[in-house]
Structure formats: C-alpha cells, structure tokens
mmCIF file with all atom_site columns, C-alpha atoms in Angstrom:
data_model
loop_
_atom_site.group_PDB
_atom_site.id
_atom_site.type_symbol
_atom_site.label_atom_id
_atom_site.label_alt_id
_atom_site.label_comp_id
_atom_site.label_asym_id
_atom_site.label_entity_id
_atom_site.label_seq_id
_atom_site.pdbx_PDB_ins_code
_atom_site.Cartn_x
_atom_site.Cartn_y
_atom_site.Cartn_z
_atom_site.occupancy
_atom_site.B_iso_or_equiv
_atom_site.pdbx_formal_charge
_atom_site.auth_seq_id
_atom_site.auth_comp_id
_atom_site.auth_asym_id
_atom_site.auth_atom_id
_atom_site.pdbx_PDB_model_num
ATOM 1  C CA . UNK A 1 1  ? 11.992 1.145   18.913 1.00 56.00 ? 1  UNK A CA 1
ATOM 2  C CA . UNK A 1 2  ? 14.284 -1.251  17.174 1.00 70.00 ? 2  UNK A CA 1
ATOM 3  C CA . UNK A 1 3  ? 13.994 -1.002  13.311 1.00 79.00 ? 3  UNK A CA 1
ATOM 4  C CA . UNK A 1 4  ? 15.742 -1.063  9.955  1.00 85.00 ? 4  UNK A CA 1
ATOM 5  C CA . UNK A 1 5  ? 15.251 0.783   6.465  1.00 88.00 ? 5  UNK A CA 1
ATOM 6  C CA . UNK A 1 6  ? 15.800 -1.261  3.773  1.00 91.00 ? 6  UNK A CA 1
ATOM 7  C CA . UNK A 1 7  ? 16.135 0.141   0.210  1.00 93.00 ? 7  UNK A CA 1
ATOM 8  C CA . UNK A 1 8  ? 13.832 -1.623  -2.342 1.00 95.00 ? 8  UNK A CA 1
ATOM 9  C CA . UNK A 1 9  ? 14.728 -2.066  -5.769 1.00 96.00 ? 9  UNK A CA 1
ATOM 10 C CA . UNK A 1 10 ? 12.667 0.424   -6.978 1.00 95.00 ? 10 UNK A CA 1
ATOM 11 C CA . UNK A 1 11 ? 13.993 3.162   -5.419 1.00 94.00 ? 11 UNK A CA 1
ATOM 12 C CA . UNK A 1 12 ? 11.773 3.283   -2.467 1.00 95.00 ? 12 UNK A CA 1
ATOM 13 C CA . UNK A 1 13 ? 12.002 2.617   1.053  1.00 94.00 ? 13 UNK A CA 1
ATOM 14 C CA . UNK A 1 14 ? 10.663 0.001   3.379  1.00 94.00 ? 14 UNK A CA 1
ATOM 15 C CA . UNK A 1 15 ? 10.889 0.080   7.310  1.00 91.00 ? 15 UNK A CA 1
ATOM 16 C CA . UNK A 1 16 ? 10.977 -3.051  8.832  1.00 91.00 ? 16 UNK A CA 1
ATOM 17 C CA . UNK A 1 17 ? 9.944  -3.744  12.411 1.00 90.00 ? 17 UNK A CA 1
ATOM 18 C CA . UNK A 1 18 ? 8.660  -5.957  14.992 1.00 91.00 ? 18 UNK A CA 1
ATOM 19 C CA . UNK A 1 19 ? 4.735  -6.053  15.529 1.00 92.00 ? 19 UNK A CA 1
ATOM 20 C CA . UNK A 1 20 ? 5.620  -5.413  18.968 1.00 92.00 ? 20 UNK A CA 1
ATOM 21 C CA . UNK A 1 21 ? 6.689  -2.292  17.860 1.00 89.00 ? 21 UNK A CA 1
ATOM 22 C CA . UNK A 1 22 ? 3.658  -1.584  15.583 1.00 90.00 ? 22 UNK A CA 1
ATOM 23 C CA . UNK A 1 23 ? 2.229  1.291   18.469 1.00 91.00 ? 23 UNK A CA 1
ATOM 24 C CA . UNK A 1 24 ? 5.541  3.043   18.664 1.00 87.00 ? 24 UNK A CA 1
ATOM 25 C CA . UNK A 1 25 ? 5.567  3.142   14.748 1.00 88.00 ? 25 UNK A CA 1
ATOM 26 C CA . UNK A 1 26 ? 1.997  4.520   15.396 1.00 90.00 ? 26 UNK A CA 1
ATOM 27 C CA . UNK A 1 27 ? 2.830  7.054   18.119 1.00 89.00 ? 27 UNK A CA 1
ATOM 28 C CA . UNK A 1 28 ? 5.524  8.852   16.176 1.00 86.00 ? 28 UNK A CA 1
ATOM 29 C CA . UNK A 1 29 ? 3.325  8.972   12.985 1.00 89.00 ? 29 UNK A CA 1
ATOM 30 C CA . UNK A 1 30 ? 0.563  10.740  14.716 1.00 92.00 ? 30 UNK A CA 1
ATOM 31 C CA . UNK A 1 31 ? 3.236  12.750  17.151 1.00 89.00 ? 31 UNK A CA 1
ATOM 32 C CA . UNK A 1 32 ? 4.501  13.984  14.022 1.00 86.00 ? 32 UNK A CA 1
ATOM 33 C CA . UNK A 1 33 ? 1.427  14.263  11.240 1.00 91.00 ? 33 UNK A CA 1
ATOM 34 C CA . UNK A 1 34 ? -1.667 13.484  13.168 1.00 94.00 ? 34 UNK A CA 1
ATOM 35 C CA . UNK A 1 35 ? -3.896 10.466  12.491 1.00 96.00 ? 35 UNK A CA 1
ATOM 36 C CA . UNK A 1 36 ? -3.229 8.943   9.235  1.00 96.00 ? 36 UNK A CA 1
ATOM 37 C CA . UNK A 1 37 ? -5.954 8.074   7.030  1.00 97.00 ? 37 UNK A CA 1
ATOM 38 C CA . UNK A 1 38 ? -6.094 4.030   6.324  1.00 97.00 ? 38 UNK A CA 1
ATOM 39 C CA . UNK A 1 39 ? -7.319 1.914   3.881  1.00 97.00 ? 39 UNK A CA 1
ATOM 40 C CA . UNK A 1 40 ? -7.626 -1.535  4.349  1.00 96.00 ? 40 UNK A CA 1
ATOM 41 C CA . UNK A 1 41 ? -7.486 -4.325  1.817  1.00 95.00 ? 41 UNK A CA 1
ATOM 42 C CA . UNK A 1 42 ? -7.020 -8.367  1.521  1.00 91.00 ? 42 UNK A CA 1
ATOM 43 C CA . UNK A 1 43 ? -3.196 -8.283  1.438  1.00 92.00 ? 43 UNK A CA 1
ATOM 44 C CA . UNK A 1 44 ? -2.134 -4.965  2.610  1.00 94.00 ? 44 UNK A CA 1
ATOM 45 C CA . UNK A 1 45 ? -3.322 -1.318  3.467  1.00 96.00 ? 45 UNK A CA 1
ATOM 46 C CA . UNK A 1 46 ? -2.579 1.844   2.193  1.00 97.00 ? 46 UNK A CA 1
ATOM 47 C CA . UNK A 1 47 ? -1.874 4.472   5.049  1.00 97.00 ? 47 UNK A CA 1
ATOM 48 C CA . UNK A 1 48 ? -1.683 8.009   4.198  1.00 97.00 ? 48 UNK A CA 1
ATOM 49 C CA . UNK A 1 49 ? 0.292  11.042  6.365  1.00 95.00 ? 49 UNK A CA 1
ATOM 50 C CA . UNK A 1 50 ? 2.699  14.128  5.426  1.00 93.00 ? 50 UNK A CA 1
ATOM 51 C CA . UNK A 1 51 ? 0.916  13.995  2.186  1.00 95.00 ? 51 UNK A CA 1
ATOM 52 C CA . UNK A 1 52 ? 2.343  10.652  0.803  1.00 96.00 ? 52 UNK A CA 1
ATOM 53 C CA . UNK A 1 53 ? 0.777  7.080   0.398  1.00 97.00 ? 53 UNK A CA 1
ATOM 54 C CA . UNK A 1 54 ? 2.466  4.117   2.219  1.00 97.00 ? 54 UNK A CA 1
ATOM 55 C CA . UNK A 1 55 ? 1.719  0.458   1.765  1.00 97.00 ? 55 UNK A CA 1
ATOM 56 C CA . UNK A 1 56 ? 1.404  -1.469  5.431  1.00 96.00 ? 56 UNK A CA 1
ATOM 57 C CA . UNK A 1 57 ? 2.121  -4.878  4.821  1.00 95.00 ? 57 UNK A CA 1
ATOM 58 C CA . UNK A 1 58 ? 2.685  -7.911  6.919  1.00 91.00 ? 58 UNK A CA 1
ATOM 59 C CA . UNK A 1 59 ? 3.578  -11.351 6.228  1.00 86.00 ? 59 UNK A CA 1
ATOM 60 C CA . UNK A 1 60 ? 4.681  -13.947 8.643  1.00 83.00 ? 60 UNK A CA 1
ATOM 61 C CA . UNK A 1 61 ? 4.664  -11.577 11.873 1.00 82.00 ? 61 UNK A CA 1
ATOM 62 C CA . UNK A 1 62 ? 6.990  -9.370  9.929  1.00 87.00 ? 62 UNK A CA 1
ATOM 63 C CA . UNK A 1 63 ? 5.652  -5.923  9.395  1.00 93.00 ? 63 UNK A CA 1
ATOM 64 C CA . UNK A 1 64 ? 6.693  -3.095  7.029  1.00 93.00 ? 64 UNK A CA 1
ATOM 65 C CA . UNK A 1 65 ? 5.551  0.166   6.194  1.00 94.00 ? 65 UNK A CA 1
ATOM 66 C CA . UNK A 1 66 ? 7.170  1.126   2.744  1.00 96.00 ? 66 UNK A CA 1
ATOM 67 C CA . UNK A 1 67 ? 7.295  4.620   0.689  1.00 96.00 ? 67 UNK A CA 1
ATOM 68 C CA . UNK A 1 68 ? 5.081  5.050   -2.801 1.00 95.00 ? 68 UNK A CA 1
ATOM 69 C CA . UNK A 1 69 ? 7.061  8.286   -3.823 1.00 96.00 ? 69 UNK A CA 1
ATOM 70 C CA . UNK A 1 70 ? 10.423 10.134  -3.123 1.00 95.00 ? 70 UNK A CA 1
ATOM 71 C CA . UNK A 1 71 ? 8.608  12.325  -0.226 1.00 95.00 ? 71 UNK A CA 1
ATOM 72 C CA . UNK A 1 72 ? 7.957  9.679   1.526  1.00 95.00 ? 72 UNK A CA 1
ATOM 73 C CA . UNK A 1 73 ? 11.227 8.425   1.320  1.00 94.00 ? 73 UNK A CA 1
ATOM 74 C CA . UNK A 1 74 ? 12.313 11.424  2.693  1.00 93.00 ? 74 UNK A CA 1
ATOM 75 C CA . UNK A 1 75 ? 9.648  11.307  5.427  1.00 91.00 ? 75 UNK A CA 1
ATOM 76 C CA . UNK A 1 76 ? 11.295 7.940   6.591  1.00 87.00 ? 76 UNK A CA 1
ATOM 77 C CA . UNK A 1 77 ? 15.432 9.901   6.164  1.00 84.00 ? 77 UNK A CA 1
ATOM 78 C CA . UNK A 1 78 ? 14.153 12.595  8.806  1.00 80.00 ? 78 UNK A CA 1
ATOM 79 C CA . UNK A 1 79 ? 11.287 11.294  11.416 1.00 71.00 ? 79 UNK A CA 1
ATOM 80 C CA . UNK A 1 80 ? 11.928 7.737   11.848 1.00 66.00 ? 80 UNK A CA 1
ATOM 81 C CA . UNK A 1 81 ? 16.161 8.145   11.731 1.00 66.00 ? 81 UNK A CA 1
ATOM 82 C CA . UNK A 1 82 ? 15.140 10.948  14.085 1.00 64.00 ? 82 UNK A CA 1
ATOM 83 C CA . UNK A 1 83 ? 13.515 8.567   16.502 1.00 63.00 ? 83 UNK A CA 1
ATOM 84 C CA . UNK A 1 84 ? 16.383 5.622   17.007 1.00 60.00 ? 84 UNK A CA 1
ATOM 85 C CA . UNK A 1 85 ? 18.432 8.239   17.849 1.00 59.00 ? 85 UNK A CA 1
#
C-alpha cells in the first residue's frame, strides 16, 4: 500500500493515496479499530475510529484521509507507518 503523509499547515496530518488503494486504507482501519462510523456530505465525509474525527476527501482521483486533532495525528505516526513497513 503505497502512500505518503503530508504535514498540513495547521499542524495536522493528511495521508495521501491512490483510490486503488482506498480498501487497503479500509482494511487496516477496521484490522486495527473496527468499523468506523461515516458521515457523508457534498464535498467530503467525516470518518470516525480510535476516538478521533477524520475528514475523507477526494478531488480529481486523489484521495486523502486527514487528522482533526493531535490523536489522530498520532493514530496516522503508529498504524499507517506501521503498515508500509
């Protein structure tokens, strides 16, 4: 699962992948903190697990997933760094 972490302006986190990639991102979310709870809006959708918010966003084929708080930042440092490898 090729992907990146980019750090936003604001402190926060955004991983970046391919949409091809979207049901890996998925797999490890619910390996790790069972089926997230989404929200779905016009632009974007909320997706909650580990007991942090996350916007799903994507634009032009080009998903991201990115962090609302510091735990969630820290939920991106340790499960998805875990899963490149």
């Amino acid at each position: 699962m090729p992907f990146s972490i980019l750090r936003l302006s604001n402190g926060n986190l955004s991983l970046e992948f391919e949409t091809s990639d979207l049901p890996c991102v998925r797999e490890v979310v619910e390996a790790n903190y069972g089926k997230p709870k989404i929200t779905v809006f016009a632009i974007c959708s909320t997706v909650d697990f580990a007991g942090c918010q996350f916007t799903y966003q994507i634009e032009w084929d080009d998903p991201c997933l990115i962090s609302n708080s510091d735990k969630g930042n820290q939920v991106f440092d340790t499960a998805f760094q875990l899963a490149a490898g």
